[in-house]
PDB file of C-alpha atoms in Angstrom:
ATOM      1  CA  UNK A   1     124.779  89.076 110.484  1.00  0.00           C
ATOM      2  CA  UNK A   2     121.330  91.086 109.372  1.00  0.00           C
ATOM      3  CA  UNK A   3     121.062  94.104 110.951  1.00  0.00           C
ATOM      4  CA  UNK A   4     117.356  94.877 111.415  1.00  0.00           C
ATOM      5  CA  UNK A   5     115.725  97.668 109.278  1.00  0.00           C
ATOM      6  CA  UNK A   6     111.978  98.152 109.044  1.00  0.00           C
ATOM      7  CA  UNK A   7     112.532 100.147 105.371  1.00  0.00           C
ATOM      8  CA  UNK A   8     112.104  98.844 102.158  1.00  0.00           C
ATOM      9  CA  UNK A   9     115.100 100.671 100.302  1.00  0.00           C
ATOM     10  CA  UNK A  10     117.066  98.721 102.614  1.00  0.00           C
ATOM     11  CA  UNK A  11     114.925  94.779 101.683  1.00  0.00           C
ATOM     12  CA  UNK A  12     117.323  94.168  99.363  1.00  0.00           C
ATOM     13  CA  UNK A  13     121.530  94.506  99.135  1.00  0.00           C
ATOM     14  CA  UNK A  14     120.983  95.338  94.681  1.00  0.00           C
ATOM     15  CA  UNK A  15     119.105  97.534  93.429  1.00  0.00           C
ATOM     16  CA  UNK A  16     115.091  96.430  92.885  1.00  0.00           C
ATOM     17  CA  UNK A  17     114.233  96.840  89.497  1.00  0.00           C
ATOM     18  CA  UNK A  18     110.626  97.013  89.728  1.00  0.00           C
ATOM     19  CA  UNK A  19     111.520 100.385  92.018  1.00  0.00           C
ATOM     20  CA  UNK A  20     110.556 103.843  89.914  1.00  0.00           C
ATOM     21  CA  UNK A  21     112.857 106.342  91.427  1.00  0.00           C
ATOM     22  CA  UNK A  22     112.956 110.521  90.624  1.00  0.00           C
ATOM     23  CA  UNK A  23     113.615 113.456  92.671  1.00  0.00           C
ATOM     24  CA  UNK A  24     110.663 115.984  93.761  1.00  0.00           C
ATOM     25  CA  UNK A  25     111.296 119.458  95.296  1.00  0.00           C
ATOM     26  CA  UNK A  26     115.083 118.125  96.072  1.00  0.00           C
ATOM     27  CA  UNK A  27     113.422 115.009  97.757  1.00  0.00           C
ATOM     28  CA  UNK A  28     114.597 111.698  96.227  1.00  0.00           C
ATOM     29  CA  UNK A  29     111.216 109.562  95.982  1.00  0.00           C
ATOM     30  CA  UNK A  30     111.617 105.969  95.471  1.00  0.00           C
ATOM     31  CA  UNK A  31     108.149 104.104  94.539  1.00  0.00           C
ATOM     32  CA  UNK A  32     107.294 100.411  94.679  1.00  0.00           C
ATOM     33  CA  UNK A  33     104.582  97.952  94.059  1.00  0.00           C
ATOM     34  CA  UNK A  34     105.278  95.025  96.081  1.00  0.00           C
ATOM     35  CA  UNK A  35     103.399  91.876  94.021  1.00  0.00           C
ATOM     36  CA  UNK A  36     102.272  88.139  95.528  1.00  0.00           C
ATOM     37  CA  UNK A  37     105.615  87.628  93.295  1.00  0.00           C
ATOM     38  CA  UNK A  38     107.827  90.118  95.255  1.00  0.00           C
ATOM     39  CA  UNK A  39     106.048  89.722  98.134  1.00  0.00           C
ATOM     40  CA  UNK A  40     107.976  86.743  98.577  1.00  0.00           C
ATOM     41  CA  UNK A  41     110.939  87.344  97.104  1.00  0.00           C
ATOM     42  CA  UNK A  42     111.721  90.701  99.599  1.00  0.00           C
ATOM     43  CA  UNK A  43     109.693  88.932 102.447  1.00  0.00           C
ATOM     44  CA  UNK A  44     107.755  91.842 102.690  1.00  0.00           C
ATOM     45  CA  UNK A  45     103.824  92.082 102.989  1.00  0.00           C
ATOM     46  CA  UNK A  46     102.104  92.645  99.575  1.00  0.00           C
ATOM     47  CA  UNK A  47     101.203  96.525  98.935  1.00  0.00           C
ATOM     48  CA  UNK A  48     102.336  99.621  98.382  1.00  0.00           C
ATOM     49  CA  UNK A  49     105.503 101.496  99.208  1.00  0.00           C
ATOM     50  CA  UNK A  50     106.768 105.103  98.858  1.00  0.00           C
ATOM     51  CA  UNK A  51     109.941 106.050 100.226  1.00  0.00           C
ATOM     52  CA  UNK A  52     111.540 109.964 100.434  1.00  0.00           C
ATOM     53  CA  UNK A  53     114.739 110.918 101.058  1.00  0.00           C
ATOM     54  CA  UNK A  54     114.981 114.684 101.467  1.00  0.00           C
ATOM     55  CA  UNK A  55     118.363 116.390 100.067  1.00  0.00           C
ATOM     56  CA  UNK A  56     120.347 119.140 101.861  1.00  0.00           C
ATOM     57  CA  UNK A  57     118.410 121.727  99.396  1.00  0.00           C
ATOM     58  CA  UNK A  58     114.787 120.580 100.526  1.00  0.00           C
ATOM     59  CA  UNK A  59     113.051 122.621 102.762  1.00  0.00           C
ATOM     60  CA  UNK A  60     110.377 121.783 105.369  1.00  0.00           C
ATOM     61  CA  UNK A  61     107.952 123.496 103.426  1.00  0.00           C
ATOM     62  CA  UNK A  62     108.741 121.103 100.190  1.00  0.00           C
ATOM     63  CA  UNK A  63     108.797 117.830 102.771  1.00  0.00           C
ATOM     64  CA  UNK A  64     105.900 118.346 104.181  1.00  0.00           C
ATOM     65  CA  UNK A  65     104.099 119.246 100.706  1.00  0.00           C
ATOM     66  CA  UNK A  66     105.477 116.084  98.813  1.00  0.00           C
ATOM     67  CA  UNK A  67     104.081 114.034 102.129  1.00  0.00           C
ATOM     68  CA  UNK A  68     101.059 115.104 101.638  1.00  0.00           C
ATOM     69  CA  UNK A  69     101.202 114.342  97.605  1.00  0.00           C
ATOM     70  CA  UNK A  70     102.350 110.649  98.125  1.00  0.00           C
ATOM     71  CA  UNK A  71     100.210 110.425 101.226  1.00  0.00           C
ATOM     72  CA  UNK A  72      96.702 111.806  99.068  1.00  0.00           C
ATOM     73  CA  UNK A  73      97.960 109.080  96.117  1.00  0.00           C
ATOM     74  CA  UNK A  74      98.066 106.080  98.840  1.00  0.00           C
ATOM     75  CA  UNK A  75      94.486 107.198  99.701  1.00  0.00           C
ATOM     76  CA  UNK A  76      93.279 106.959  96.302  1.00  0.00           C
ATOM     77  CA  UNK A  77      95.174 103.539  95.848  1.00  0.00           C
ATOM     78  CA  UNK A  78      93.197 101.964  98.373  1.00  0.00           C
ATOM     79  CA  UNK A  79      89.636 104.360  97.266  1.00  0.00           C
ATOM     80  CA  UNK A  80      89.759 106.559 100.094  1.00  0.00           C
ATOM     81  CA  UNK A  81      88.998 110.144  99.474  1.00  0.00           C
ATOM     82  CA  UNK A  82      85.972 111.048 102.424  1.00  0.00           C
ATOM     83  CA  UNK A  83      85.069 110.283 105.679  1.00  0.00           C
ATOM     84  CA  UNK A  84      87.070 109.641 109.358  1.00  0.00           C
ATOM     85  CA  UNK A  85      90.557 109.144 108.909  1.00  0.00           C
ATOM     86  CA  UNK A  86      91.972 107.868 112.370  1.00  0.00           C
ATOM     87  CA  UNK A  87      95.279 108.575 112.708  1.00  0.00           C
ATOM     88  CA  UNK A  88      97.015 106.411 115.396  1.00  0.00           C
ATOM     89  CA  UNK A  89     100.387 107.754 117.247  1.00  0.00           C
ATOM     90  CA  UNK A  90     102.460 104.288 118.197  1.00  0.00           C
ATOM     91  CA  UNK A  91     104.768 103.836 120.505  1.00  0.00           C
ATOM     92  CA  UNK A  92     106.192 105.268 124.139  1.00  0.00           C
ATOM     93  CA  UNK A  93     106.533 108.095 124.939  1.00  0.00           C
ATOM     94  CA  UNK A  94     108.102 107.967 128.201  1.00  0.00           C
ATOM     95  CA  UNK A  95     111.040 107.589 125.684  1.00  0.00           C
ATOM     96  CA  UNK A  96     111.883 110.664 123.048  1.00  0.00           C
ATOM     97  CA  UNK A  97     112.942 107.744 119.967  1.00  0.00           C
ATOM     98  CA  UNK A  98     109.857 106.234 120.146  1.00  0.00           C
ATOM     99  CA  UNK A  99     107.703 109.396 120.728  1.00  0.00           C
ATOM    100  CA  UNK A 100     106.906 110.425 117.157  1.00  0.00           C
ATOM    101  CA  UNK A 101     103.554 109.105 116.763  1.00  0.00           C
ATOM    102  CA  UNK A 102     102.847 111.249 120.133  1.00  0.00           C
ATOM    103  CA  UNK A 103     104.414 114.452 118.663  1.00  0.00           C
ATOM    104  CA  UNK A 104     102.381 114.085 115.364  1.00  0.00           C
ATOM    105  CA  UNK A 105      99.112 113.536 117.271  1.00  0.00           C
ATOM    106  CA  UNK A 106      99.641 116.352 119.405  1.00  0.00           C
ATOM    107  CA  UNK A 107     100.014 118.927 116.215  1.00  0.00           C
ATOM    108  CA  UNK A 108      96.777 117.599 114.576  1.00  0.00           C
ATOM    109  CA  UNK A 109      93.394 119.652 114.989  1.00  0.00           C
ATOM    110  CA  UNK A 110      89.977 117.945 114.707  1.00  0.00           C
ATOM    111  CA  UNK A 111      88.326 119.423 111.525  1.00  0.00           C
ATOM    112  CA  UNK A 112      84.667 117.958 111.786  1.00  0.00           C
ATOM    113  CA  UNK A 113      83.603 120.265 108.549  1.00  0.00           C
ATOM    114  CA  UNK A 114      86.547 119.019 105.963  1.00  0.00           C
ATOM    115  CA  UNK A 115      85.247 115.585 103.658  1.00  0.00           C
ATOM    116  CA  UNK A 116      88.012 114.063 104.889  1.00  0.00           C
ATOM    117  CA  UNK A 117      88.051 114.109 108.294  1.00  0.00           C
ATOM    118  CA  UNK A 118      91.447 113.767 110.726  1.00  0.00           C
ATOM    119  CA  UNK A 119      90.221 112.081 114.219  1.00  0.00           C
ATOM    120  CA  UNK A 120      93.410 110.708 116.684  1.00  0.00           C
ATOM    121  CA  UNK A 121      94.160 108.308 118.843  1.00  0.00           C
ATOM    122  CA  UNK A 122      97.026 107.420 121.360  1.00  0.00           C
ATOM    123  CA  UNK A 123      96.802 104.076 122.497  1.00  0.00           C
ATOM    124  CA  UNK A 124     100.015 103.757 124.944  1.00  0.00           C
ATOM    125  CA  UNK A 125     101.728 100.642 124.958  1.00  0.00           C
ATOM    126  CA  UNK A 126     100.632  98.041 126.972  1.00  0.00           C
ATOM    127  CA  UNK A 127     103.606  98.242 129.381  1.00  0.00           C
ATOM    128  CA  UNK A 128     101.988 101.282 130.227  1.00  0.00           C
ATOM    129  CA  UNK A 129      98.301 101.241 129.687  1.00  0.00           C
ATOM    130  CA  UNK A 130      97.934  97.335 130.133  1.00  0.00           C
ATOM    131  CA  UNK A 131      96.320  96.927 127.595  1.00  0.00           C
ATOM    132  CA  UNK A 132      97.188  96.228 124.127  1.00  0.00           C
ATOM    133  CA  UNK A 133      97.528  98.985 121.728  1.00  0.00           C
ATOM    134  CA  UNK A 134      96.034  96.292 118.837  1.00  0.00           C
ATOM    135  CA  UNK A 135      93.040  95.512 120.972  1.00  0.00           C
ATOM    136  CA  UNK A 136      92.601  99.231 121.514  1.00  0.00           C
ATOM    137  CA  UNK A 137      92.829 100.585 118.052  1.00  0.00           C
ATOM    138  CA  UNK A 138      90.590  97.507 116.993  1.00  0.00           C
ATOM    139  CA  UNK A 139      88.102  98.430 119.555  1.00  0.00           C
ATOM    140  CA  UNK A 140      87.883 101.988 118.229  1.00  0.00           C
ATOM    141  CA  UNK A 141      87.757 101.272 114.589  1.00  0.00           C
ATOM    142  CA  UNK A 142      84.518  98.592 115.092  1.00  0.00           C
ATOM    143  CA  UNK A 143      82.434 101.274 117.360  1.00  0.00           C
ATOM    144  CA  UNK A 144      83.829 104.061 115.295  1.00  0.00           C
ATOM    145  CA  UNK A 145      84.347 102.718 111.600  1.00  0.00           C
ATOM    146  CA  UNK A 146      86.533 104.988 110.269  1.00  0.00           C
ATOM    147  CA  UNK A 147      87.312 104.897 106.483  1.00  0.00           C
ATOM    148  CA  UNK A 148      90.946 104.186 107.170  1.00  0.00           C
ATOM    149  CA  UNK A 149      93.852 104.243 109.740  1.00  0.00           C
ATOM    150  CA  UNK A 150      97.064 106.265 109.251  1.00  0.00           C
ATOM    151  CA  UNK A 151      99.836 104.484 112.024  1.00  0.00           C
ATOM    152  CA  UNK A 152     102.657 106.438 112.863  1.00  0.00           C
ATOM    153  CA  UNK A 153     105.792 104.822 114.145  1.00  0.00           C
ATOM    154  CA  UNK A 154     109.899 105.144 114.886  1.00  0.00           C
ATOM    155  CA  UNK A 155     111.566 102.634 112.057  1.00  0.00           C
ATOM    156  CA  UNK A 156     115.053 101.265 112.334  1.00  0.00           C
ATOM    157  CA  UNK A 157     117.223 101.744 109.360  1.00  0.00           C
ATOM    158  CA  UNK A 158     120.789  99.764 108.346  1.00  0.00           C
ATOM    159  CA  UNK A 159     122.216 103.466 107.381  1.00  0.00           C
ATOM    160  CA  UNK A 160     122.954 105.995 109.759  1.00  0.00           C
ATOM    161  CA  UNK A 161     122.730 108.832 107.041  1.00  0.00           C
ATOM    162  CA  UNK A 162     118.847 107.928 106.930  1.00  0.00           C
ATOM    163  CA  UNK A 163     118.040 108.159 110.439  1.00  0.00           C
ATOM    164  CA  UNK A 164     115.654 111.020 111.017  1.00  0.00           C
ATOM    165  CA  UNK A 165     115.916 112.147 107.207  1.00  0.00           C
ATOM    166  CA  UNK A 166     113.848 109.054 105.720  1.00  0.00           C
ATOM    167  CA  UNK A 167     110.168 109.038 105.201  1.00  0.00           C
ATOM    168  CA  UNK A 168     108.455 105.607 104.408  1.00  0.00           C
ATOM    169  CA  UNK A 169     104.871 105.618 103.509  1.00  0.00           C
ATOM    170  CA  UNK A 170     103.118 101.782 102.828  1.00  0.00           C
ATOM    171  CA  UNK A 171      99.552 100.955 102.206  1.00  0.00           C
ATOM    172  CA  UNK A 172     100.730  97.230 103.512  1.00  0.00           C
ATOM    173  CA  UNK A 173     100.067  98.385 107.256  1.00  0.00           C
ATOM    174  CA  UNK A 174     102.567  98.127 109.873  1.00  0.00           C
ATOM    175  CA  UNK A 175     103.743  95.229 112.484  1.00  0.00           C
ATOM    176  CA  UNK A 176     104.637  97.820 115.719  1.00  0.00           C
ATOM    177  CA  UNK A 177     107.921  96.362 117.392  1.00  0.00           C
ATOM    178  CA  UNK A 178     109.487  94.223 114.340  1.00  0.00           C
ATOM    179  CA  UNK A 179     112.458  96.227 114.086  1.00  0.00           C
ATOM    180  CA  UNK A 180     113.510  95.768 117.691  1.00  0.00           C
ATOM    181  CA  UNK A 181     112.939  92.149 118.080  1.00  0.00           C
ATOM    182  CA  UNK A 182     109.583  92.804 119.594  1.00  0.00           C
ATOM    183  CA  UNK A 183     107.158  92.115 117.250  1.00  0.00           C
ATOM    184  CA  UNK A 184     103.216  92.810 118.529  1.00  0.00           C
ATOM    185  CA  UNK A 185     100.193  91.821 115.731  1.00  0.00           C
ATOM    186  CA  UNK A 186      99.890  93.058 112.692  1.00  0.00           C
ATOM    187  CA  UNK A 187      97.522  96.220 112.451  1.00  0.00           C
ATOM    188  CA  UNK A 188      96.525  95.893 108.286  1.00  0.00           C
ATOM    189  CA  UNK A 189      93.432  95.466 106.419  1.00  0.00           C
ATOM    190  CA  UNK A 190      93.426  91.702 107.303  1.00  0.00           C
ATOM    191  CA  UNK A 191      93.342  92.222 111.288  1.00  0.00           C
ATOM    192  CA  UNK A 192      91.402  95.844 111.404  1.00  0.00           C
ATOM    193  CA  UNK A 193      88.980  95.418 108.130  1.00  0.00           C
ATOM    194  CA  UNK A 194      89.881  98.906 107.106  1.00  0.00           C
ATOM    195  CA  UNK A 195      92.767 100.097 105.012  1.00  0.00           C
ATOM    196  CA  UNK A 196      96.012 100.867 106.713  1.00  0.00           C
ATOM    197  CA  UNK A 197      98.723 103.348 105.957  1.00  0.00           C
ATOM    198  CA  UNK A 198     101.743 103.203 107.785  1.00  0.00           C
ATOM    199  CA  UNK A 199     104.143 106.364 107.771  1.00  0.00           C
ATOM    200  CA  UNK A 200     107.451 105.812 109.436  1.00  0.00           C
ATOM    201  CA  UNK A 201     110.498 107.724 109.733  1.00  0.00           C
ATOM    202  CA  UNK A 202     113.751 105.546 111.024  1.00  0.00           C
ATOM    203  CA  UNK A 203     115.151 106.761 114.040  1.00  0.00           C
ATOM    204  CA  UNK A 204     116.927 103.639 115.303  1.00  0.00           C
ATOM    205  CA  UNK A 205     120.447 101.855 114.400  1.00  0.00           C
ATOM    206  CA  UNK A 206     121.989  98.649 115.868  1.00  0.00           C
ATOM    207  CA  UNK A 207     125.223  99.215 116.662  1.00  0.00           C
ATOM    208  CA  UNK A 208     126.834  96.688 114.602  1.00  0.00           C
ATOM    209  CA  UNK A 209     124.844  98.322 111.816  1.00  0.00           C
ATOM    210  CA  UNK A 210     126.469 101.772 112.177  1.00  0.00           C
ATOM    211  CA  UNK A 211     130.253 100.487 113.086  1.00  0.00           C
ATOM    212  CA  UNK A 212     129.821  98.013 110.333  1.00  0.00           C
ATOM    213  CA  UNK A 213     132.654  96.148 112.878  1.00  0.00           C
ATOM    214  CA  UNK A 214     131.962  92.125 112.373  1.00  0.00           C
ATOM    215  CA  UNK A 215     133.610  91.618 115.886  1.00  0.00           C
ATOM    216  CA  UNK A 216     131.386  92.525 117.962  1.00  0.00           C
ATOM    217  CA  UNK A 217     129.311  90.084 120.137  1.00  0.00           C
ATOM    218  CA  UNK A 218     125.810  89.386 118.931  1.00  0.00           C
ATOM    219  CA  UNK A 219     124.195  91.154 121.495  1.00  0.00           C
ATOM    220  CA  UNK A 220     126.223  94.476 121.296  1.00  0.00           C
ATOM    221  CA  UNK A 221     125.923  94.146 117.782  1.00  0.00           C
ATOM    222  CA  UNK A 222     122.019  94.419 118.038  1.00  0.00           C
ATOM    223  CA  UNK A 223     122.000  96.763 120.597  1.00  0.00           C
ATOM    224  CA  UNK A 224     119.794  99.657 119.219  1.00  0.00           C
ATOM    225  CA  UNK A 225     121.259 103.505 119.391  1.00  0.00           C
ATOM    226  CA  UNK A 226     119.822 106.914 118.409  1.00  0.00           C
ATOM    227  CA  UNK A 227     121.811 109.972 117.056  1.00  0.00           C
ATOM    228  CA  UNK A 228     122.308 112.617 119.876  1.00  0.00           C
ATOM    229  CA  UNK A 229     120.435 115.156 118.458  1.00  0.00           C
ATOM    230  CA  UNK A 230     117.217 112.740 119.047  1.00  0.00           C
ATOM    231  CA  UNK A 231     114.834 115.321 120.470  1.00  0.00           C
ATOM    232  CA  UNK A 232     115.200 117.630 117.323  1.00  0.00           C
ATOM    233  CA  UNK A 233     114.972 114.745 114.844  1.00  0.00           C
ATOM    234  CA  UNK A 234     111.370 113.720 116.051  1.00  0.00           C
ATOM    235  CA  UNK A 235     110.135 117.565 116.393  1.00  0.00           C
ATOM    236  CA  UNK A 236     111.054 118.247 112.855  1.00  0.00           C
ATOM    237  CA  UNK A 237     109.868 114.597 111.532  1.00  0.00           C
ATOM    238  CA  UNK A 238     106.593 114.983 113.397  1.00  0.00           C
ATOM    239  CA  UNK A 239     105.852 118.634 112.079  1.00  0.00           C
ATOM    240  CA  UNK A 240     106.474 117.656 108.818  1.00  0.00           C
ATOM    241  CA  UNK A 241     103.775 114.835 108.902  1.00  0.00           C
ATOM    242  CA  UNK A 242     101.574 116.433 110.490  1.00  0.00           C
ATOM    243  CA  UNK A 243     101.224 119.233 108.404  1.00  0.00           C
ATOM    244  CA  UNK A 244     101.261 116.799 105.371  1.00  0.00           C
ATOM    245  CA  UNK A 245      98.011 115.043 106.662  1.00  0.00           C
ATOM    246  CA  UNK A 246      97.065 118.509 107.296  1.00  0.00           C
ATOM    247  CA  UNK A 247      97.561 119.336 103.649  1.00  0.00           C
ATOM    248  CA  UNK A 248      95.420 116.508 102.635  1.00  0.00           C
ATOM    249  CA  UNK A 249      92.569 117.317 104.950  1.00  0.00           C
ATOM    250  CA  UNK A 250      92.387 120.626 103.552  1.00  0.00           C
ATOM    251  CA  UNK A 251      92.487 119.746  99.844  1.00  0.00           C
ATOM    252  CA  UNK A 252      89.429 117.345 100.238  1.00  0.00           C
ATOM    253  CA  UNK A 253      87.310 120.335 100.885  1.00  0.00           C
ATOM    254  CA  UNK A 254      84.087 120.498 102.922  1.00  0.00           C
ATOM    255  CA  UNK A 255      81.909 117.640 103.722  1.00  0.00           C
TER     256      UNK A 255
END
């Protein structure tokens, strides 16, 4: 059975060779460029993908700098280095696991002078707001044309030691819901127009996936869990990224 996992580490059960991997700051950065070619092998949209795995050593200082490094080099990949950068907190936050775009939002300050510019949105889900969160952040990027979109978003991961400790960064956008079997429309350059970074941190494990146990029934076995110390995980996950976009802001100077 395939335990779902929204993380590209986790795409394939060998090594990918096409993968440059190093260590920053005691943060183990793993860097891809996912081809047309590779794109189909890994059945993963074309782009690409940055993923860091911070040590015991690293500090929150050095996670939140090497964010903002690998989150500045996306930019540049896709020739964004001025103008509105709407970052977009996914998810519900009626529920802590799937709060983290929420928590990241909330740390972020305008900063109308800077040449690249941090503007936020929360569009709720539409099981609360009733309307859908696609239709909403489409609305505001054609009245407010932003130069890109930065989603935020709970991942699920196949490895319990990566669950809040696992950073993945993508310029290939994001599909909100595919790791839970709830899979909403695409938000990426082909549905918004704009380029679309996707950070997401994996906070979410199927139960078969963590008790590796190949007796289970399927539906236990897909049932998704979260580590206890939940609350915690998403504070220091959403600091981290939001003083990395933070970072980036600042180093782009004034407008």
């Amino acid at each position: 059975m395939q335990y779902p996992s929204n993380l590209m580490i986790e795409a394939s059960a060998a090594p990918i060779p096409e993968a440059t991997i190093h260590r920053e700051r005691h943060i183990d950065v793993q860097s891809l460029h996912v081809t047309p070619v590779l794109s189909r092998k890994l059945d993963r949209p074309q782009g690409y993908y940055t993923t860091l795995t911070p040590t015991r050593q690293a500090q929150p200082s050095d996670v939140a700098r090497v964010l903002a490094n690998h989150i500045a080099t996306m930019l540049r990949q896709v020739d964004v280095t001025r103008g509105d950068l709407l970052v977009v907190g996914l998810g519900n936050d009626d529920y802590v696991v799937d709060a983290l775009g929420t928590q990241v939002i909330q740390r972020i300050q305008p900063n109308p002078d800077r040449a690249l510019r941090l503007c936020t949105l929360l569009p709720r889900v539409q099981g609360v707001s009733g309307i859908a969160s696609h239709d909403v952040i489409r609305g505001v990027v054609h009245t407010g044309k932003p130069r890109a979109v930065v989603a935020i978003d709970t991942l699920t991961t196949r490895d319990a030691a990566r669950l809040g400790n696992c950073y993945q960064l993508t310029t290939a956008g994001i599909r909100p819901g595919s790791g839970v079997a709830n899979p909403q429309p695409p938000l990426d350059y082909a549905t918004l127009r704009v380029p679309v970074l996707a950070i997401g941190v994996p906070l979410l494990i199927s139960v078969g996936a963590m008790c590796n146990c190949a007796t289970l029934a399927r539906d236990t076995a897909l049932t998704m869990v979260t580590p206890r110390n939940i609350d915690e995980l998403v504070r220091r996950c959403a600091v981290a990224i939001a003083d990395a976009l933070e970072q980036v802001s600042l180093r782009s100077g004034n407008a």
